[in-house]
């Protein structure tokens, strides 16, 4: 499928300390632990974007208690409401006094809700990334920065258990492969993270909308026997994302699996036009 390539882990870029960040879907799961790790590694201030529900408020209070009230800001919005998100993003950058890191983490996994899933998993990621570039890009007067898009291992391998979800995550990988080519102009690194099965509320909640009727029991059993179905913690993935931010080269794609250290991969080459 993919081949590992040599990566010098001795070289670490100092790009967390005193930086500002935005993390979408940070009210729980992977997004929460990304935010926690950024703060632990010295991020100056982090803005949480998530739905206005109890767990998002609770997460914010916990992080403020542990790291300081002035270092965590919560903006309760729906990412699919483009007009509201665009205006809110402007307020976020102002509140942070600039933006250094944007993590597009929000996502859902319900194959029967095709339009809603692509609206969150793909369209929101694209629009959010373009907003981030608008504020961070050197060609717009910014100082550059980092955009991290959370995909999935199902974005780079076949995933017949949830084909719609897998396709949405493939779109995130493809978007990153194109966006990273603009680095010389923008100065904004593009990193794509592909976690394997991770224990979160989304992965453990049973819902009839998750799978299509065409997915039969034998397909489920076959997929569950795959190597990448060895589950890992959301905390491990969150910490691994920050490792990628610290060490990742522009355009790199990272695998996080089995609670083991994250590693970058090289996909088969694409023909440049």
CSV table of C-alpha atoms in Angstrom, one decimal:
chain,number,residue,atom,x,y,z
A,1,UNK,CA,0.0,0.0,0.0
A,2,UNK,CA,2.4,2.6,1.2
A,3,UNK,CA,6.1,2.7,2.0
A,4,UNK,CA,7.8,4.3,5.0
A,5,UNK,CA,10.5,6.8,4.2
A,6,UNK,CA,13.4,7.9,6.4
A,7,UNK,CA,12.6,10.8,8.6
A,8,UNK,CA,15.0,12.5,10.9
A,9,UNK,CA,13.3,12.6,14.3
A,10,UNK,CA,16.3,14.3,15.9
A,11,UNK,CA,15.3,17.6,14.2
A,12,UNK,CA,12.5,19.3,16.0
A,13,UNK,CA,11.0,22.6,14.9
A,14,UNK,CA,10.2,25.0,17.7
A,15,UNK,CA,6.7,25.9,16.6
A,16,UNK,CA,4.4,25.3,19.6
A,17,UNK,CA,5.9,27.6,22.3
A,18,UNK,CA,4.0,30.9,22.5
A,19,UNK,CA,2.0,30.1,19.4
A,20,UNK,CA,-1.7,30.6,18.9
A,21,UNK,CA,-4.0,27.9,17.6
A,22,UNK,CA,-7.5,27.1,16.5
A,23,UNK,CA,-8.8,23.5,16.9
A,24,UNK,CA,-12.2,22.5,15.5
A,25,UNK,CA,-14.3,19.8,17.1
A,26,UNK,CA,-12.2,20.2,20.3
A,27,UNK,CA,-15.1,19.7,22.7
A,28,UNK,CA,-14.2,16.0,23.0
A,29,UNK,CA,-12.2,13.1,21.7
A,30,UNK,CA,-9.1,13.7,19.5
A,31,UNK,CA,-9.7,17.4,19.2
A,32,UNK,CA,-9.8,17.8,23.0
A,33,UNK,CA,-6.5,16.0,23.4
A,34,UNK,CA,-4.9,18.0,20.6
A,35,UNK,CA,-5.8,21.2,22.4
A,36,UNK,CA,-4.6,19.8,25.8
A,37,UNK,CA,-1.3,18.8,24.3
A,38,UNK,CA,-0.8,22.1,22.5
A,39,UNK,CA,-1.3,23.9,25.8
A,40,UNK,CA,1.0,21.5,27.6
A,41,UNK,CA,3.7,22.1,25.1
A,42,UNK,CA,3.5,25.9,25.6
A,43,UNK,CA,0.9,27.2,23.2
A,44,UNK,CA,0.1,30.8,24.2
A,45,UNK,CA,-3.6,30.6,23.5
A,46,UNK,CA,-6.0,28.1,21.9
A,47,UNK,CA,-9.5,28.7,20.5
A,48,UNK,CA,-11.9,25.8,20.6
A,49,UNK,CA,-14.6,25.6,18.0
A,50,UNK,CA,-17.4,23.1,18.5
A,51,UNK,CA,-21.1,22.8,18.7
A,52,UNK,CA,-22.9,24.6,21.6
A,53,UNK,CA,-23.5,21.5,23.7
A,54,UNK,CA,-22.7,20.6,27.3
A,55,UNK,CA,-19.6,18.6,26.6
A,56,UNK,CA,-18.0,21.5,24.8
A,57,UNK,CA,-18.6,23.8,27.6
A,58,UNK,CA,-17.4,21.2,30.1
A,59,UNK,CA,-14.2,20.6,28.1
A,60,UNK,CA,-13.5,24.4,28.0
A,61,UNK,CA,-13.9,24.7,31.8
A,62,UNK,CA,-11.6,21.8,32.4
A,63,UNK,CA,-8.9,23.1,30.1
A,64,UNK,CA,-9.2,26.6,31.6
A,65,UNK,CA,-8.8,25.2,35.1
A,66,UNK,CA,-5.7,23.2,34.1
A,67,UNK,CA,-3.9,25.7,32.0
A,68,UNK,CA,-5.4,29.1,32.7
A,69,UNK,CA,-8.6,30.8,31.8
A,70,UNK,CA,-6.9,33.3,29.5
A,71,UNK,CA,-5.3,30.6,27.4
A,72,UNK,CA,-8.5,28.8,26.3
A,73,UNK,CA,-11.4,30.4,24.4
A,74,UNK,CA,-14.6,28.6,23.3
A,75,UNK,CA,-16.6,29.6,20.2
A,76,UNK,CA,-19.8,27.6,20.0
A,77,UNK,CA,-20.8,27.4,16.4
A,78,UNK,CA,-21.8,25.0,13.6
A,79,UNK,CA,-19.0,24.7,11.1
A,80,UNK,CA,-21.5,24.1,8.2
A,81,UNK,CA,-23.0,27.5,8.7
A,82,UNK,CA,-20.5,29.2,6.4
A,83,UNK,CA,-21.5,32.8,6.9
A,84,UNK,CA,-21.4,32.5,10.7
A,85,UNK,CA,-18.1,30.6,10.6
A,86,UNK,CA,-16.5,33.2,8.4
A,87,UNK,CA,-17.5,36.1,10.7
A,88,UNK,CA,-16.6,34.1,13.8
A,89,UNK,CA,-13.2,33.2,12.4
A,90,UNK,CA,-12.4,36.9,12.1
A,91,UNK,CA,-13.3,37.4,15.8
A,92,UNK,CA,-11.2,34.4,16.7
A,93,UNK,CA,-8.1,35.7,15.0
A,94,UNK,CA,-8.6,39.1,16.7
A,95,UNK,CA,-9.1,37.5,20.1
A,96,UNK,CA,-5.9,35.4,19.6
A,97,UNK,CA,-4.0,38.5,18.3
A,98,UNK,CA,-3.0,36.4,15.3
A,99,UNK,CA,-3.0,32.8,14.2
A,100,UNK,CA,-0.1,30.3,13.9
A,101,UNK,CA,-1.7,26.9,13.9
A,102,UNK,CA,-5.1,25.7,12.5
A,103,UNK,CA,-6.3,22.1,13.2
A,104,UNK,CA,-9.3,21.0,11.2
A,105,UNK,CA,-10.4,18.1,13.3
A,106,UNK,CA,-14.2,18.1,13.4
A,107,UNK,CA,-15.8,15.2,11.6
A,108,UNK,CA,-18.7,12.7,11.7
A,109,UNK,CA,-19.1,9.1,10.6
A,110,UNK,CA,-22.6,8.3,9.4
A,111,UNK,CA,-22.7,6.8,5.9
A,112,UNK,CA,-26.4,7.3,5.4
A,113,UNK,CA,-26.1,11.1,6.0
A,114,UNK,CA,-24.1,11.7,2.8
A,115,UNK,CA,-24.6,15.4,2.4
A,116,UNK,CA,-24.2,16.2,6.1
A,117,UNK,CA,-21.0,14.1,6.3
A,118,UNK,CA,-19.4,15.7,3.3
A,119,UNK,CA,-20.5,19.2,4.5
A,120,UNK,CA,-18.5,18.6,7.8
A,121,UNK,CA,-15.7,16.2,6.7
A,122,UNK,CA,-14.8,17.9,3.4
A,123,UNK,CA,-16.5,21.3,2.7
A,124,UNK,CA,-15.9,22.6,6.2
A,125,UNK,CA,-12.2,21.5,6.1
A,126,UNK,CA,-11.7,23.2,2.7
A,127,UNK,CA,-13.4,26.4,3.7
A,128,UNK,CA,-11.7,26.5,7.1
A,129,UNK,CA,-8.3,25.9,5.5
A,130,UNK,CA,-8.9,28.8,3.0
A,131,UNK,CA,-9.8,31.1,6.0
A,132,UNK,CA,-6.6,30.0,7.7
A,133,UNK,CA,-4.5,30.8,4.6
A,134,UNK,CA,-6.3,34.1,4.3
A,135,UNK,CA,-5.0,35.2,7.7
A,136,UNK,CA,-1.6,33.3,7.8
A,137,UNK,CA,-0.4,33.5,4.2
A,138,UNK,CA,2.7,35.5,3.4
A,139,UNK,CA,1.2,36.7,0.1
A,140,UNK,CA,-1.6,38.3,2.2
A,141,UNK,CA,0.9,40.0,4.6
A,142,UNK,CA,0.9,37.2,7.1
A,143,UNK,CA,3.9,35.4,8.6
A,144,UNK,CA,3.0,31.9,7.5
A,145,UNK,CA,1.9,29.1,9.8
A,146,UNK,CA,0.6,25.5,9.9
A,147,UNK,CA,-2.7,23.9,8.9
A,148,UNK,CA,-3.3,20.3,10.1
A,149,UNK,CA,-6.2,18.4,8.5
A,150,UNK,CA,-7.4,15.3,10.3
A,151,UNK,CA,-8.2,12.6,7.8
A,152,UNK,CA,-8.2,8.8,8.6
A,153,UNK,CA,-6.4,5.7,7.6
A,154,UNK,CA,-9.6,4.9,5.6
A,155,UNK,CA,-8.6,7.9,3.5
A,156,UNK,CA,-5.6,6.1,2.0
A,157,UNK,CA,-6.9,2.5,1.9
A,158,UNK,CA,-10.1,0.9,0.8
A,159,UNK,CA,-12.8,0.9,3.6
A,160,UNK,CA,-15.9,-1.0,2.4
A,161,UNK,CA,-17.3,-1.0,5.9
A,162,UNK,CA,-18.1,2.7,5.6
A,163,UNK,CA,-17.5,3.7,1.9
A,164,UNK,CA,-18.9,7.2,2.2
A,165,UNK,CA,-16.9,8.1,5.3
A,166,UNK,CA,-13.8,6.6,3.6
A,167,UNK,CA,-14.4,8.7,0.5
A,168,UNK,CA,-14.8,11.9,2.5
A,169,UNK,CA,-11.5,11.2,4.2
A,170,UNK,CA,-9.8,10.5,0.9
A,171,UNK,CA,-11.0,13.9,-0.2
A,172,UNK,CA,-9.1,15.5,2.8
A,173,UNK,CA,-5.9,13.7,1.7
A,174,UNK,CA,-6.3,14.8,-1.9
A,175,UNK,CA,-7.0,18.4,-0.8
A,176,UNK,CA,-3.8,18.5,1.2
A,177,UNK,CA,-1.7,17.1,-1.6
A,178,UNK,CA,-2.9,20.0,-3.8
A,179,UNK,CA,-2.8,22.7,-1.1
A,180,UNK,CA,0.8,21.9,0.0
A,181,UNK,CA,2.1,22.8,-3.5
A,182,UNK,CA,1.3,26.5,-2.7
A,183,UNK,CA,3.8,26.7,0.2
A,184,UNK,CA,6.3,28.8,-1.6
A,185,UNK,CA,3.7,31.5,-1.9
A,186,UNK,CA,1.8,31.1,1.3
A,187,UNK,CA,4.5,29.9,3.8
A,188,UNK,CA,1.7,27.8,5.3
A,189,UNK,CA,2.7,24.2,6.0
A,190,UNK,CA,0.0,21.6,5.2
A,191,UNK,CA,0.0,18.4,7.3
A,192,UNK,CA,-2.5,15.5,7.0
A,193,UNK,CA,-3.0,13.1,9.8
A,194,UNK,CA,-4.5,9.6,9.2
A,195,UNK,CA,-5.4,7.9,12.5
A,196,UNK,CA,-6.4,4.2,12.5
A,197,UNK,CA,-9.2,3.1,14.8
A,198,UNK,CA,-9.4,5.4,17.8
A,199,UNK,CA,-11.7,5.0,20.8
A,200,UNK,CA,-13.9,8.1,20.8
A,201,UNK,CA,-17.6,8.7,21.3
A,202,UNK,CA,-18.0,8.6,17.5
A,203,UNK,CA,-16.4,5.2,17.1
A,204,UNK,CA,-18.2,3.5,20.1
A,205,UNK,CA,-21.7,4.9,19.6
A,206,UNK,CA,-24.0,2.5,17.7
A,207,UNK,CA,-26.3,4.1,15.3
A,208,UNK,CA,-28.3,2.7,12.4
A,209,UNK,CA,-27.2,5.7,10.3
A,210,UNK,CA,-23.5,4.6,10.5
A,211,UNK,CA,-23.5,1.9,7.8
A,212,UNK,CA,-25.2,1.4,4.5
A,213,UNK,CA,-27.7,-1.5,4.2
A,214,UNK,CA,-25.4,-3.0,1.5
A,215,UNK,CA,-22.7,-3.6,4.0
A,216,UNK,CA,-23.1,-7.2,5.0
A,217,UNK,CA,-22.0,-8.9,8.2
A,218,UNK,CA,-19.1,-10.8,6.5
A,219,UNK,CA,-17.6,-7.5,5.4
A,220,UNK,CA,-17.8,-6.1,8.9
A,221,UNK,CA,-16.1,-9.2,10.3
A,222,UNK,CA,-13.4,-9.1,7.6
A,223,UNK,CA,-12.6,-5.5,8.3
A,224,UNK,CA,-12.5,-5.9,12.0
A,225,UNK,CA,-9.8,-8.5,11.6
A,226,UNK,CA,-7.6,-6.1,9.7
A,227,UNK,CA,-4.4,-4.9,11.4
A,228,UNK,CA,-5.4,-1.3,11.6
A,229,UNK,CA,-8.4,-2.2,13.7
A,230,UNK,CA,-6.2,-2.5,16.8
A,231,UNK,CA,-7.7,0.4,18.7
A,232,UNK,CA,-5.8,3.2,20.3
A,233,UNK,CA,-6.6,6.1,22.7
A,234,UNK,CA,-7.7,9.5,21.6
A,235,UNK,CA,-5.1,10.9,23.9
A,236,UNK,CA,-2.4,9.1,22.0
A,237,UNK,CA,-3.7,10.5,18.7
A,238,UNK,CA,-3.8,14.0,20.2
A,239,UNK,CA,-0.2,13.8,21.3
A,240,UNK,CA,0.8,12.4,18.0
A,241,UNK,CA,-0.8,15.3,16.1
A,242,UNK,CA,1.4,17.7,18.1
A,243,UNK,CA,4.5,15.6,17.3
A,244,UNK,CA,3.6,16.0,13.6
A,245,UNK,CA,3.2,19.8,14.1
A,246,UNK,CA,6.6,19.9,15.7
A,247,UNK,CA,8.4,17.7,13.2
A,248,UNK,CA,6.4,17.5,10.0
A,249,UNK,CA,7.6,18.8,6.7
A,250,UNK,CA,5.2,20.6,4.4
A,251,UNK,CA,2.9,18.1,2.6
A,252,UNK,CA,3.7,15.2,4.9
A,253,UNK,CA,1.1,12.6,5.6
A,254,UNK,CA,1.2,10.9,9.0
A,255,UNK,CA,-0.1,7.5,10.2
A,256,UNK,CA,-1.1,7.1,13.8
A,257,UNK,CA,-1.9,3.5,14.8
A,258,UNK,CA,-1.8,1.0,17.7
A,259,UNK,CA,-0.7,3.5,20.3
A,260,UNK,CA,2.7,3.6,18.6
A,261,UNK,CA,4.8,6.6,17.6
A,262,UNK,CA,3.4,8.4,14.6
A,263,UNK,CA,5.3,8.1,11.3
A,264,UNK,CA,5.1,9.9,7.9
A,265,UNK,CA,4.4,8.0,4.7
A,266,UNK,CA,5.0,8.5,1.1
A,267,UNK,CA,2.1,7.9,-1.3
A,268,UNK,CA,2.7,6.7,-4.9
A,269,UNK,CA,3.7,9.7,-7.0
A,270,UNK,CA,1.2,11.8,-8.9
A,271,UNK,CA,1.8,13.2,-12.3
A,272,UNK,CA,2.4,17.0,-12.1
A,273,UNK,CA,0.9,19.1,-14.8
